Coordinates of N, CA and C in Angstrom, one line a residue:
X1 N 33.9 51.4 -45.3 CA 32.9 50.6 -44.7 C 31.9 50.0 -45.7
X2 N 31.4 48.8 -45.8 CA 30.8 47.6 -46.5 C 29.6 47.6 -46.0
X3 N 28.3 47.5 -45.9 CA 27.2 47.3 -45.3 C 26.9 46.4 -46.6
X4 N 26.2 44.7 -46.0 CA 25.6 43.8 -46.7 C 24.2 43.9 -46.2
X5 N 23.6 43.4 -47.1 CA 22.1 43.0 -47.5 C 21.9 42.1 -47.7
X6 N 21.3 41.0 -47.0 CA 20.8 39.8 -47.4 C 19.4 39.8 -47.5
X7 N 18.8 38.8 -48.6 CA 17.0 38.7 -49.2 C 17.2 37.7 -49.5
X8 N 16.0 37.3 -49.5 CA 15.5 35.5 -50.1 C 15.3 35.0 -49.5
X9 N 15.6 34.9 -48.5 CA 15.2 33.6 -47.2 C 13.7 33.3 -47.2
X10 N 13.4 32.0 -46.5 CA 12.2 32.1 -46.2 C 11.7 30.0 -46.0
X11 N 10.5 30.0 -45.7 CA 10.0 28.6 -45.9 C 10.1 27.9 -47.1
X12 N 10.9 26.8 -47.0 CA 10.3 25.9 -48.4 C 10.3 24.5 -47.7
X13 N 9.7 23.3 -48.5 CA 9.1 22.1 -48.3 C 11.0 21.7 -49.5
X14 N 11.4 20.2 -48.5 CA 12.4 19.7 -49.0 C 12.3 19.7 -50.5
X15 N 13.4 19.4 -50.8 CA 13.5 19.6 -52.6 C 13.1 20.7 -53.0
X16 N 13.1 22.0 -52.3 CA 12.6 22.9 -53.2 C 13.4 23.9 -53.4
X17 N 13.7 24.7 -53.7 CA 14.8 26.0 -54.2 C 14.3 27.5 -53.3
X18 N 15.8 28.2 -53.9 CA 15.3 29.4 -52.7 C 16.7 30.0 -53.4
X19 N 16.6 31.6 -53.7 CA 17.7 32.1 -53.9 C 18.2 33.1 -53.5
X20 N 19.2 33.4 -52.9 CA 19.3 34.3 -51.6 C 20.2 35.3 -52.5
X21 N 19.4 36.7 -52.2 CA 21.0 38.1 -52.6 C 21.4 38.1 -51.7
X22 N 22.4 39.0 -52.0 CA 23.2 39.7 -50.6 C 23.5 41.4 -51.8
X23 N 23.3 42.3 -51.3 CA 23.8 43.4 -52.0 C 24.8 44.4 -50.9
X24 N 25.6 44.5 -51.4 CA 27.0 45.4 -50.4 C 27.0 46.5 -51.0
X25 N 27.0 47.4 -50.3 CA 26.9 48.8 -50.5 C 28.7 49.6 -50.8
X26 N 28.7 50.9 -51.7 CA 30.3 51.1 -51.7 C 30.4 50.9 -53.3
X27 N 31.3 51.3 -53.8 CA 32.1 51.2 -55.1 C 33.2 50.7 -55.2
X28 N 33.5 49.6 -54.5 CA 34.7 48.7 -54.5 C 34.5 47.9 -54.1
X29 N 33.0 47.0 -54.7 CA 32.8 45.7 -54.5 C 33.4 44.9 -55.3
X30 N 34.0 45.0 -56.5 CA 35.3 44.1 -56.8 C 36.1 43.9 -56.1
X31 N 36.5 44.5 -55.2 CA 38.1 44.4 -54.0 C 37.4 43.0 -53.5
X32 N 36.6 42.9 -52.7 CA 35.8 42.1 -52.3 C 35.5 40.1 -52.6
X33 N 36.3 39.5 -52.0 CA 35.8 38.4 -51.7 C 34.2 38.1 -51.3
X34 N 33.6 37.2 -51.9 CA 32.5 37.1 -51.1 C 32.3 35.5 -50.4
X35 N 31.6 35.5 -49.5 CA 31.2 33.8 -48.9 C 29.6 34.1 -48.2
X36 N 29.6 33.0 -47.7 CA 28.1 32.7 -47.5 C 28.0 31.8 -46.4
X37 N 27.8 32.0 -45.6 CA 27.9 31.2 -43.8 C 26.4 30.6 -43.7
X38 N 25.8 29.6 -43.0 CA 25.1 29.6 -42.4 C 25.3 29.2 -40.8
X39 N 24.0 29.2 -39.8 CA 24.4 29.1 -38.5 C 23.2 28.1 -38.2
X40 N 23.2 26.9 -37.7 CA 21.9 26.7 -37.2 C 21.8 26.7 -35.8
X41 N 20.3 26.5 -35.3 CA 20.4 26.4 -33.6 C 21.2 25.9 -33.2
X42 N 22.1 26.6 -31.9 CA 22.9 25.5 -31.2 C 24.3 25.0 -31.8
X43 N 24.4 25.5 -33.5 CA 25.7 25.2 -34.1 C 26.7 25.9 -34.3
X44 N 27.5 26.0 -34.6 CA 28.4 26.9 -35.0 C 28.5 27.7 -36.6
X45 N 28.6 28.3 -36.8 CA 28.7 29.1 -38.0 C 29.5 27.8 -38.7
X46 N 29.0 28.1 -39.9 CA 30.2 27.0 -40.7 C 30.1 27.8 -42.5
X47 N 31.2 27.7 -42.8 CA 31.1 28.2 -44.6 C 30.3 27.5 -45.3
X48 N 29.8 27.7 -46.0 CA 29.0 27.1 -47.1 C 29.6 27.5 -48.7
X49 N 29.9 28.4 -48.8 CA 30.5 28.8 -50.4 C 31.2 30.1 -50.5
X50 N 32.7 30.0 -51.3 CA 33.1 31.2 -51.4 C 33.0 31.7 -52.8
X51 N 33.3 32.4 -53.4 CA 33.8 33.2 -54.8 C 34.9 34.4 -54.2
X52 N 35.6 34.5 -55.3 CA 36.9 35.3 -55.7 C 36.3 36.6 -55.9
X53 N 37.1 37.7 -56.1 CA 36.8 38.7 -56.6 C 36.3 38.5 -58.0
X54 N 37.2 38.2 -58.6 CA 36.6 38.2 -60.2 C 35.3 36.9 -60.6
X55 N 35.1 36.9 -59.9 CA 33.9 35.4 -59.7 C 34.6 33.9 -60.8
X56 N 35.8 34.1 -60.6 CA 36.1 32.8 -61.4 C 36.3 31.8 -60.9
X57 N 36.9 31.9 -59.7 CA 36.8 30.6 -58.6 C 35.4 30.6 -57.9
X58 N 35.5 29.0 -57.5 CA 34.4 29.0 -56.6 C 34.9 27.8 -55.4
X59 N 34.2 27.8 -54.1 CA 34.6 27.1 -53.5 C 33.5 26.4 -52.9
X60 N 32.6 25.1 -52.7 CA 31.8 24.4 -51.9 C 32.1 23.8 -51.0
X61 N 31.4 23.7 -50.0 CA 31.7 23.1 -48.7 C 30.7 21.7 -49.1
X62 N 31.4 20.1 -48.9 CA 30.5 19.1 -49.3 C 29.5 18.8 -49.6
X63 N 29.0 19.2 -48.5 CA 27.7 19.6 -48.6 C 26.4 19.4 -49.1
X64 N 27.1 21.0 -49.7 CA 26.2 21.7 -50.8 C 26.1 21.4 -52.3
X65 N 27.7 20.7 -52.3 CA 27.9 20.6 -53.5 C 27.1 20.1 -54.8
X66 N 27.0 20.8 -55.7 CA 25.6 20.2 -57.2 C 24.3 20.8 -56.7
X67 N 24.4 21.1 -55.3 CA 22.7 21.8 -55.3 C 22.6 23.5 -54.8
X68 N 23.5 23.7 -54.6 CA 24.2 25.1 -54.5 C 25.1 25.5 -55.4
X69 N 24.6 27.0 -55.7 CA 25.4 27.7 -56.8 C 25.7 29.2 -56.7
X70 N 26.9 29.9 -56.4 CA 27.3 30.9 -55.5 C 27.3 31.9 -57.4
X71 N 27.2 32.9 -57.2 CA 27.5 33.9 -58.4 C 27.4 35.1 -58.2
X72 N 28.1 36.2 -58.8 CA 28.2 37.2 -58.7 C 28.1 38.2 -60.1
X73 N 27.8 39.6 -59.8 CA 27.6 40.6 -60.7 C 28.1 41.8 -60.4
X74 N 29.7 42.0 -60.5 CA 30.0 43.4 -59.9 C 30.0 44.6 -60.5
X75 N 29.4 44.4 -61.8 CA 28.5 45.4 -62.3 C 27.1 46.3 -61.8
X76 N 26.7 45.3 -61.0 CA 25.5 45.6 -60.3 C 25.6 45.6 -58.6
X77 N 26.5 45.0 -58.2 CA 27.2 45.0 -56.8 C 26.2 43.9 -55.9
X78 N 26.2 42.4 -56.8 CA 24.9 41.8 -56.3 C 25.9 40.8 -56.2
X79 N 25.6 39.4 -55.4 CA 25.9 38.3 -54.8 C 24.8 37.9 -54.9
X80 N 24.9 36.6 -55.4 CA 23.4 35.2 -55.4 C 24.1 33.9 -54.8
X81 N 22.8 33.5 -54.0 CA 22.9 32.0 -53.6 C 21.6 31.3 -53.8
X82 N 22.4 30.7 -55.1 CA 20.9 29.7 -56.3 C 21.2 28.8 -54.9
X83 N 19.9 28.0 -53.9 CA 19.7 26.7 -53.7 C 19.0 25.9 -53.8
X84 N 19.2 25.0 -54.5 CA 18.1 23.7 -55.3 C 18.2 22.3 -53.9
X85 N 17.2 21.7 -53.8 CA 17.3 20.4 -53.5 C 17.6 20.2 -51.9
X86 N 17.1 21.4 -51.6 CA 16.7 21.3 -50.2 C 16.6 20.5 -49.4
X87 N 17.6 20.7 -48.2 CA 17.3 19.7 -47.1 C 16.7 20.3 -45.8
X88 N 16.1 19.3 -45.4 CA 16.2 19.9 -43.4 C 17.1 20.5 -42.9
X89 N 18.3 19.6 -43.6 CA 19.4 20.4 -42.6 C 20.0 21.3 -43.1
X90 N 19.1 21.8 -44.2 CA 19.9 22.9 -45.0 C 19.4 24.3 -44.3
X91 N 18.3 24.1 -43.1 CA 18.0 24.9 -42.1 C 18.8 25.6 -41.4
X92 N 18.9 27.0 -41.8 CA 20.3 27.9 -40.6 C 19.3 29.2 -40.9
X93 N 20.0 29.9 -40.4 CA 20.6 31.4 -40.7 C 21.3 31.8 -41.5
X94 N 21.5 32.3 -42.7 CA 22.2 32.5 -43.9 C 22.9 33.9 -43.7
X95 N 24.1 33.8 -43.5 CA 24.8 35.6 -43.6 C 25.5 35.4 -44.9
X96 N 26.0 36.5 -45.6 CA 26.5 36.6 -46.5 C 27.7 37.6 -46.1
X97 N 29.2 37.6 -46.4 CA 30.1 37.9 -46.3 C 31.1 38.7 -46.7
X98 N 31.9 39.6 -46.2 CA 32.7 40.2 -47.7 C 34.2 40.1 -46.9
X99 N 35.5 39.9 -47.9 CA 36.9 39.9 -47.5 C 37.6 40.7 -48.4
X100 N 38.2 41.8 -47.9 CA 39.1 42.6 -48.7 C 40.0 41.4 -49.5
X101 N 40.7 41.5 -51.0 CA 40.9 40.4 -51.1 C 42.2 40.4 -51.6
X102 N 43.3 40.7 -51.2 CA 44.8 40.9 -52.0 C 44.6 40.3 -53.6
X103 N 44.4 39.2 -53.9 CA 44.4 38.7 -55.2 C 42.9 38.5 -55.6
X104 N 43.1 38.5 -56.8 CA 41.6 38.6 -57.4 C 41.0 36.9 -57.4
X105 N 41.9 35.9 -57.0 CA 41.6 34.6 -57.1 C 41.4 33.8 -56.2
X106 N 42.1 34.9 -54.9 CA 41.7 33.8 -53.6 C 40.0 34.1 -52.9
X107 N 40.1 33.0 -52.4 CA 38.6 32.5 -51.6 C 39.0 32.4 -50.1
X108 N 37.9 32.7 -49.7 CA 38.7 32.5 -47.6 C 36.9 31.8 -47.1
X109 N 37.8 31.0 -46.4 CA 36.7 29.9 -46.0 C 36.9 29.9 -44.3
X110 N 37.6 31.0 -43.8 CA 37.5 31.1 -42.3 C 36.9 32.2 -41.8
X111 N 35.7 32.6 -41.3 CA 35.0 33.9 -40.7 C 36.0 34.7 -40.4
X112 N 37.4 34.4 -39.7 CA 38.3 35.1 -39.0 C 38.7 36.0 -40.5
X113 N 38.4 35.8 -41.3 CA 39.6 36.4 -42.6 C 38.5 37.1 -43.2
X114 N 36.9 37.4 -42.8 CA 36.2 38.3 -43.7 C 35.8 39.6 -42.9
X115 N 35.9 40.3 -43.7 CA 35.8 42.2 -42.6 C 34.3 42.2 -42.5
X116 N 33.3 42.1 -43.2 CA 32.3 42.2 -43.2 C 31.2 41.4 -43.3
X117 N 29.6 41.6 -42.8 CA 28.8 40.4 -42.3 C 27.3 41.5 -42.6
X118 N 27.1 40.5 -43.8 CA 25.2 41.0 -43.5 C 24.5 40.2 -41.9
X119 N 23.1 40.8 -42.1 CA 22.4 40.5 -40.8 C 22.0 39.4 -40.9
X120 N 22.0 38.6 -41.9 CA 21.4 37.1 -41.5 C 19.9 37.2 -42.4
X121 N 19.4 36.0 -42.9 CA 18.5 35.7 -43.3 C 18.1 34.4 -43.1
X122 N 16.8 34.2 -42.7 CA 16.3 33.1 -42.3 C 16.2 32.3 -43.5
X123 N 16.5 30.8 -43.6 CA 15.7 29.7 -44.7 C 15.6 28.4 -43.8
X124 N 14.5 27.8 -44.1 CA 13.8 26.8 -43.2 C 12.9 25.9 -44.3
X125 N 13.8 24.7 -44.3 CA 13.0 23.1 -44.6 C 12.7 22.8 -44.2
X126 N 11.1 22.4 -44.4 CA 10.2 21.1 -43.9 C 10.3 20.1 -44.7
X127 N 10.1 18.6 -43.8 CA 10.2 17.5 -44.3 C 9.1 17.3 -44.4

């Protein structure tokens, strides 16, 4: 069993940055794929970023792309989500993710394929 932690959330004014952990509990957070969902009112969960077990891949959803930056430390059993350049609609609910991961290189970009779910963390732009 995996228990995630998500921190950082919070208010910022557009263009501004915000960087969210996620810490997963256990000694076999290398096994571990991680991703990063957000949900806003009324929408549906959608991916925002994966990493690999070995943090060498990375995957962005359009997006985010150049103003999000996913990283990992499985030395320390921590997940980051650097976000710069804030939008409105960069407004959700932030979960953070884990996928048992057969290979050290794949990324899963469908909820259906991750075992585990932090509680959500608020982040909210004003225009």
């Amino acid at each position: 069993q995996v228990q995630l932690v998500e921190s950082g959330g919070g208010l910022v004014q557009a263009g501004g940055s915000l960087r969210l952990s996620c810490s997963p509990s256990g000694r076999t957070f290398s096994s571990y794929a991680m991703g990063w969902f957000r949900q806003a009112p009324g929408k549906e969960r959608e991916f925002v970023v994966g990493i690999s077990r070995s943090g060498g891949n990375t995957y962005y959803v359009d997006s985010v792309k150049g103003r999000f930056t996913i990283s990992r430390d499985n030395a320390k059993n921590m997940v980051y989500l650097q976000m710069n350049s804030l939008k409105p609609e960069d407004t959700a609910v932030y979960y953070c993710a884990a996928a048992l991961g057969r290979f050290s290189t794949t990324i899963y970009t469908v909820p259906q394929n991750y075992d585990y779910w932090g509680q959500g963390t608020q982040v909210t732009v004003s225009s």
